Short mmCIF file of N, CA and C in Angstrom, two decimals:
data_model
loop_
_atom_site.label_atom_id
_atom_site.label_comp_id
_atom_site.label_asym_id
_atom_site.label_seq_id
_atom_site.Cartn_x
_atom_site.Cartn_y
_atom_site.Cartn_z
N MET J 522 16.13 3.11 -7.98
CA MET J 522 14.82 3.59 -7.70
C MET J 522 13.84 2.52 -7.60
N LYS J 523 13.24 2.80 -6.00
CA LYS J 523 12.22 1.81 -5.92
C LYS J 523 11.38 2.17 -6.71
N ASN J 524 10.51 0.49 -6.82
CA ASN J 524 9.54 0.93 -7.70
C ASN J 524 8.08 0.00 -7.03
N SER J 525 6.85 -0.05 -7.92
CA SER J 525 5.91 -1.18 -7.23
C SER J 525 5.47 -1.48 -8.78
N VAL J 526 6.39 -2.03 -9.59
CA VAL J 526 5.90 -2.37 -10.73
C VAL J 526 5.52 -3.61 -10.63
N LYS J 527 5.77 -4.53 -9.91
CA LYS J 527 5.36 -6.34 -9.37
C LYS J 527 4.28 -6.32 -9.18
N GLU J 528 3.91 -5.42 -8.01
CA GLU J 528 2.86 -5.07 -7.33
C GLU J 528 1.76 -5.09 -8.17
N LEU J 529 1.81 -3.90 -8.62
CA LEU J 529 0.83 -3.64 -9.80
C LEU J 529 0.22 -4.56 -11.10
N ARG J 530 1.54 -5.29 -11.16
CA ARG J 530 1.52 -6.45 -12.39
C ARG J 530 0.13 -7.40 -12.10
N ASP J 531 1.33 -7.66 -10.88
CA ASP J 531 0.04 -8.43 -9.49
C ASP J 531 -1.65 -8.40 -9.62
N GLU J 532 -1.54 -7.24 -9.08
CA GLU J 532 -2.78 -6.48 -9.13
C GLU J 532 -3.95 -6.60 -10.39
N HIS J 533 -3.28 -6.59 -11.72
CA HIS J 533 -3.83 -6.26 -12.87
C HIS J 533 -3.87 -7.83 -13.55
N GLY J 534 -3.42 -8.71 -12.92
CA GLY J 534 -3.48 -9.79 -13.18
C GLY J 534 -2.67 -10.03 -14.55
N TYR J 535 -1.31 -9.66 -14.66
CA TYR J 535 -0.25 -9.76 -16.19
C TYR J 535 0.74 -10.37 -15.58
N THR J 536 1.07 -11.14 -16.68
CA THR J 536 2.49 -12.31 -16.52
C THR J 536 3.61 -11.00 -17.10
N GLN J 537 4.71 -10.99 -16.50
CA GLN J 537 5.61 -10.13 -16.99
C GLN J 537 5.89 -10.20 -18.65
N LYS J 538 5.43 -11.40 -19.28
CA LYS J 538 5.61 -11.24 -20.33
C LYS J 538 4.49 -10.57 -20.90
N GLU J 539 3.11 -10.79 -20.61
CA GLU J 539 1.83 -9.66 -20.72
C GLU J 539 2.29 -9.00 -20.73
N LEU J 540 2.44 -7.82 -19.86
CA LEU J 540 2.52 -6.42 -19.43
C LEU J 540 4.11 -5.73 -20.33
N ALA J 541 5.17 -6.74 -20.85
CA ALA J 541 6.10 -6.42 -21.65
C ALA J 541 5.63 -6.02 -22.82
N VAL J 542 4.50 -6.94 -23.49
CA VAL J 542 3.87 -6.79 -24.88
C VAL J 542 3.06 -5.91 -24.72
N GLU J 543 2.35 -5.43 -23.68
CA GLU J 543 1.37 -3.98 -23.54
C GLU J 543 1.96 -2.98 -24.01
N VAL J 544 3.29 -2.58 -23.46
CA VAL J 544 4.00 -2.11 -23.12
C VAL J 544 5.06 -1.71 -23.69
N GLY J 545 5.29 -2.46 -24.80
CA GLY J 545 6.42 -2.33 -26.08
C GLY J 545 7.71 -2.90 -25.61
N VAL J 546 7.90 -3.43 -24.74
CA VAL J 546 9.57 -4.40 -24.12
C VAL J 546 9.35 -5.64 -23.90
N THR J 547 10.66 -5.77 -23.73
CA THR J 547 11.21 -7.29 -23.35
C THR J 547 10.45 -7.68 -22.07
N ARG J 548 10.18 -9.34 -21.89
CA ARG J 548 9.89 -9.66 -20.90
C ARG J 548 11.43 -9.30 -19.50
N GLN J 549 12.53 -9.37 -20.33
CA GLN J 549 13.84 -9.38 -19.40
C GLN J 549 14.12 -8.04 -19.13
N THR J 550 13.45 -6.83 -19.19
CA THR J 550 13.57 -5.33 -19.40
C THR J 550 12.00 -5.35 -17.71
N ILE J 551 11.23 -5.77 -18.19
CA ILE J 551 10.42 -6.13 -16.99
C ILE J 551 10.71 -6.97 -15.93
N ASN J 552 11.37 -7.84 -16.23
CA ASN J 552 12.25 -8.79 -14.91
C ASN J 552 13.01 -7.61 -14.13
N ASN J 553 14.24 -7.00 -14.99
CA ASN J 553 15.18 -6.35 -14.64
C ASN J 553 14.28 -4.97 -13.64
N LEU J 554 13.27 -4.59 -14.25
CA LEU J 554 12.60 -3.40 -13.68
C LEU J 554 11.96 -3.96 -12.27
N GLU J 555 11.32 -4.37 -12.42
CA GLU J 555 11.25 -5.17 -10.92
C GLU J 555 11.99 -5.28 -9.86
N ALA J 556 13.38 -6.02 -10.50
CA ALA J 556 14.48 -6.37 -9.54
C ALA J 556 15.30 -4.94 -9.33
N GLU J 557 14.92 -3.57 -10.04
CA GLU J 557 15.48 -2.52 -9.31
C GLU J 557 16.34 -2.31 -9.98
N ARG J 558 16.96 -3.27 -11.19
CA ARG J 558 18.19 -3.33 -11.83
C ARG J 558 18.17 -2.63 -13.23
N TYR J 559 17.32 -2.21 -13.60
CA TYR J 559 16.94 -0.83 -14.28
C TYR J 559 16.00 0.39 -14.32
N LYS J 560 16.55 1.12 -14.53
CA LYS J 560 15.75 2.93 -14.80
C LYS J 560 15.08 2.56 -16.21
N PRO J 561 13.88 3.28 -16.13
CA PRO J 561 13.01 3.04 -17.50
C PRO J 561 13.22 4.38 -17.99
N SER J 562 12.96 4.29 -19.14
CA SER J 562 12.95 5.93 -19.74
C SER J 562 11.57 6.40 -19.58
N LEU J 563 11.12 7.78 -20.08
CA LEU J 563 10.50 8.70 -19.10
C LEU J 563 8.71 7.73 -19.96
N GLU J 564 9.45 7.53 -21.46
CA GLU J 564 8.41 6.80 -22.41
C GLU J 564 7.42 6.04 -21.74
N LEU J 565 8.75 4.74 -20.98
CA LEU J 565 8.22 3.55 -20.22
C LEU J 565 7.21 3.99 -19.39
N ALA J 566 8.11 4.56 -18.61
CA ALA J 566 7.06 4.79 -17.08
C ALA J 566 5.81 5.36 -17.34
N PHE J 567 5.74 6.38 -18.82
CA PHE J 567 4.10 7.05 -19.23
C PHE J 567 3.48 5.86 -19.26
N GLU J 568 4.02 4.83 -20.21
CA GLU J 568 3.49 3.84 -20.85
C GLU J 568 2.78 2.61 -19.68
N LEU J 569 3.84 2.67 -18.34
CA LEU J 569 3.08 2.06 -17.47
C LEU J 569 2.17 2.11 -16.67
N ALA J 570 2.52 3.93 -16.25
CA ALA J 570 1.26 4.33 -15.70
C ALA J 570 -0.26 4.55 -16.69
N ARG J 571 0.14 4.60 -17.53
CA ARG J 571 -1.39 4.06 -18.51
C ARG J 571 -1.86 2.83 -18.70
N CYS J 572 -0.99 1.88 -18.47
CA CYS J 572 -1.37 0.62 -18.79
C CYS J 572 -2.14 0.08 -16.79
N PHE J 573 -1.72 0.79 -15.89
CA PHE J 573 -1.66 0.44 -14.51
C PHE J 573 -2.94 1.52 -14.02
N ASP J 574 -3.50 2.76 -15.48
CA ASP J 574 -4.38 3.70 -14.42
C ASP J 574 -3.92 4.33 -13.28
N CYS J 575 -2.77 4.49 -13.44
CA CYS J 575 -2.43 5.69 -12.45
C CYS J 575 -1.20 6.58 -12.69
N THR J 576 -0.33 7.82 -11.91
CA THR J 576 0.29 7.86 -12.02
C THR J 576 1.64 7.54 -12.54
N ILE J 577 2.96 8.17 -12.35
CA ILE J 577 4.17 7.49 -12.44
C ILE J 577 4.62 7.76 -11.13
N GLU J 578 3.92 9.00 -10.35
CA GLU J 578 4.82 8.73 -9.19
C GLU J 578 3.99 7.71 -7.89
N ASP J 579 3.22 7.22 -8.70
CA ASP J 579 2.58 5.76 -8.23
C ASP J 579 3.31 4.38 -7.94
N ILE J 580 3.84 4.50 -9.30
CA ILE J 580 5.05 3.77 -9.54
C ILE J 580 6.40 3.74 -8.99
N PHE J 581 6.98 4.63 -9.28
CA PHE J 581 8.23 5.25 -8.75
C PHE J 581 8.49 6.19 -7.83
N MET J 582 9.11 5.48 -6.96
CA MET J 582 9.75 6.42 -5.80
C MET J 582 11.03 6.30 -5.89
N PRO J 583 11.83 7.66 -5.55
CA PRO J 583 13.20 7.95 -5.77
C PRO J 583 13.33 7.86 -5.03
N THR J 584 14.99 7.17 -4.49
CA THR J 584 15.15 6.94 -3.51
C THR J 584 16.09 8.21 -2.95
N HIS J 585 16.09 8.51 -1.27
CA HIS J 585 17.08 9.37 -1.35
C HIS J 585 18.37 9.17 -0.80
N ARG J 586 19.04 9.78 -1.95
CA ARG J 586 20.47 10.10 -1.64
C ARG J 586 21.15 11.45 -1.52
N CYS J 587 21.39 11.75 -0.21
CA CYS J 587 21.89 12.89 0.31
C CYS J 587 23.40 12.80 1.52
N ASN J 588 23.85 14.06 1.61
CA ASN J 588 25.02 14.11 2.32
C ASN J 588 24.79 14.04 3.98
N HIS J 589 23.82 14.36 3.95
CA HIS J 589 23.42 14.72 5.31
C HIS J 589 24.27 13.89 6.94
N ARG J 590 24.51 14.88 7.43
CA ARG J 590 25.85 13.90 8.35
C ARG J 590 24.87 13.04 10.01
N PHE J 591 23.56 13.48 10.34
CA PHE J 591 22.86 13.56 10.74
C PHE J 591 21.97 12.41 11.12
N GLY J 592 21.96 11.34 9.86
CA GLY J 592 21.12 10.21 9.59
C GLY J 592 20.28 10.40 8.88
N ARG J 593 19.66 9.24 7.74
CA ARG J 593 17.97 9.69 7.55
C ARG J 593 17.34 10.18 7.37
N ASP J 594 16.64 9.79 9.21
CA ASP J 594 15.43 10.75 9.67
C ASP J 594 15.42 11.83 9.50
N THR J 595 16.84 12.43 10.24
CA THR J 595 17.00 13.28 10.57
C THR J 595 17.04 14.10 9.07
N CYS J 596 17.90 13.64 8.31
CA CYS J 596 18.05 14.39 6.72
C CYS J 596 16.99 14.63 6.44
N LEU J 597 15.85 13.49 6.07
CA LEU J 597 14.69 13.83 5.13
C LEU J 597 13.72 15.25 5.65
N LEU J 598 14.06 15.29 7.26
CA LEU J 598 13.27 16.05 7.75
C LEU J 598 13.82 17.46 7.43
N SER J 599 15.12 17.35 7.61
CA SER J 599 16.13 18.77 7.18
C SER J 599 15.85 19.19 5.68
N CYS J 600 15.65 18.31 4.48
CA CYS J 600 15.57 17.93 3.31
C CYS J 600 13.85 18.96 3.41
N THR J 601 13.38 18.25 3.88
CA THR J 601 11.62 18.85 3.56
C THR J 601 11.98 20.29 3.86
N VAL J 602 12.27 20.85 5.09
CA VAL J 602 12.40 21.91 5.75
C VAL J 602 13.23 22.94 4.72
N LEU J 603 13.94 22.60 4.52
CA LEU J 603 15.22 23.07 3.28
C LEU J 603 14.40 23.45 2.33
N LEU J 604 13.46 22.27 1.24
CA LEU J 604 13.02 22.51 -0.12
C LEU J 604 12.31 23.49 0.33
N HIS J 605 11.15 23.54 1.66
CA HIS J 605 10.26 24.90 1.62
C HIS J 605 10.98 26.07 2.13
N ARG J 606 12.05 26.03 2.27
CA ARG J 606 12.56 27.71 2.59
C ARG J 606 13.45 27.63 1.02
N ASN J 607 13.91 27.35 0.60
CA ASN J 607 14.95 27.50 -0.55
C ASN J 607 15.00 26.02 -1.23
N PRO J 608 14.18 26.01 -2.13
CA PRO J 608 14.16 24.83 -3.47
C PRO J 608 15.80 24.81 -3.76
N THR J 609 16.57 25.49 -4.37
CA THR J 609 17.62 25.85 -4.83
C THR J 609 18.65 24.72 -4.10
N GLU J 610 18.73 25.04 -2.66
CA GLU J 610 19.30 24.89 -1.88
C GLU J 610 19.52 23.10 -1.69
N VAL J 611 18.46 22.70 -1.66
CA VAL J 611 18.12 21.26 -1.88
C VAL J 611 19.32 20.87 -2.89
N PHE J 612 19.42 21.39 -3.77
CA PHE J 612 20.68 20.02 -4.94
C PHE J 612 21.52 20.31 -4.37
N HIS J 613 22.21 21.62 -3.74
CA HIS J 613 23.79 21.39 -3.54
C HIS J 613 23.50 20.28 -2.21
N HIS J 614 23.18 20.20 -1.08
CA HIS J 614 23.04 19.41 -0.48
C HIS J 614 23.34 17.80 -0.50
N PHE J 615 22.49 17.27 -1.88
CA PHE J 615 22.55 15.91 -2.37
C PHE J 615 24.07 15.45 -3.17
N GLY J 616 24.42 14.20 -3.60
CA GLY J 616 25.93 14.23 -3.63
C GLY J 616 25.66 12.98 -4.06
#
């Protein structure tokens, strides 16, 4: 999962340690989160959003994983159209 934790941390003037203390985790957790080696719990995601005064969606962007055979750009467009047409179909489209 892509995220903007490092950018937001820098914008708000936190060190990794300071942010870790603020949200109740270890510095290593923040480091792993920034390196995209760790997927946060929902509780941590909410704590980060509170700390940065933004929404969870402003911090975390899911990576697009799909089985579409025509390439990523075409797939993103197809999935968007598919989502508007029949949201349940999208879940069958992803692998």
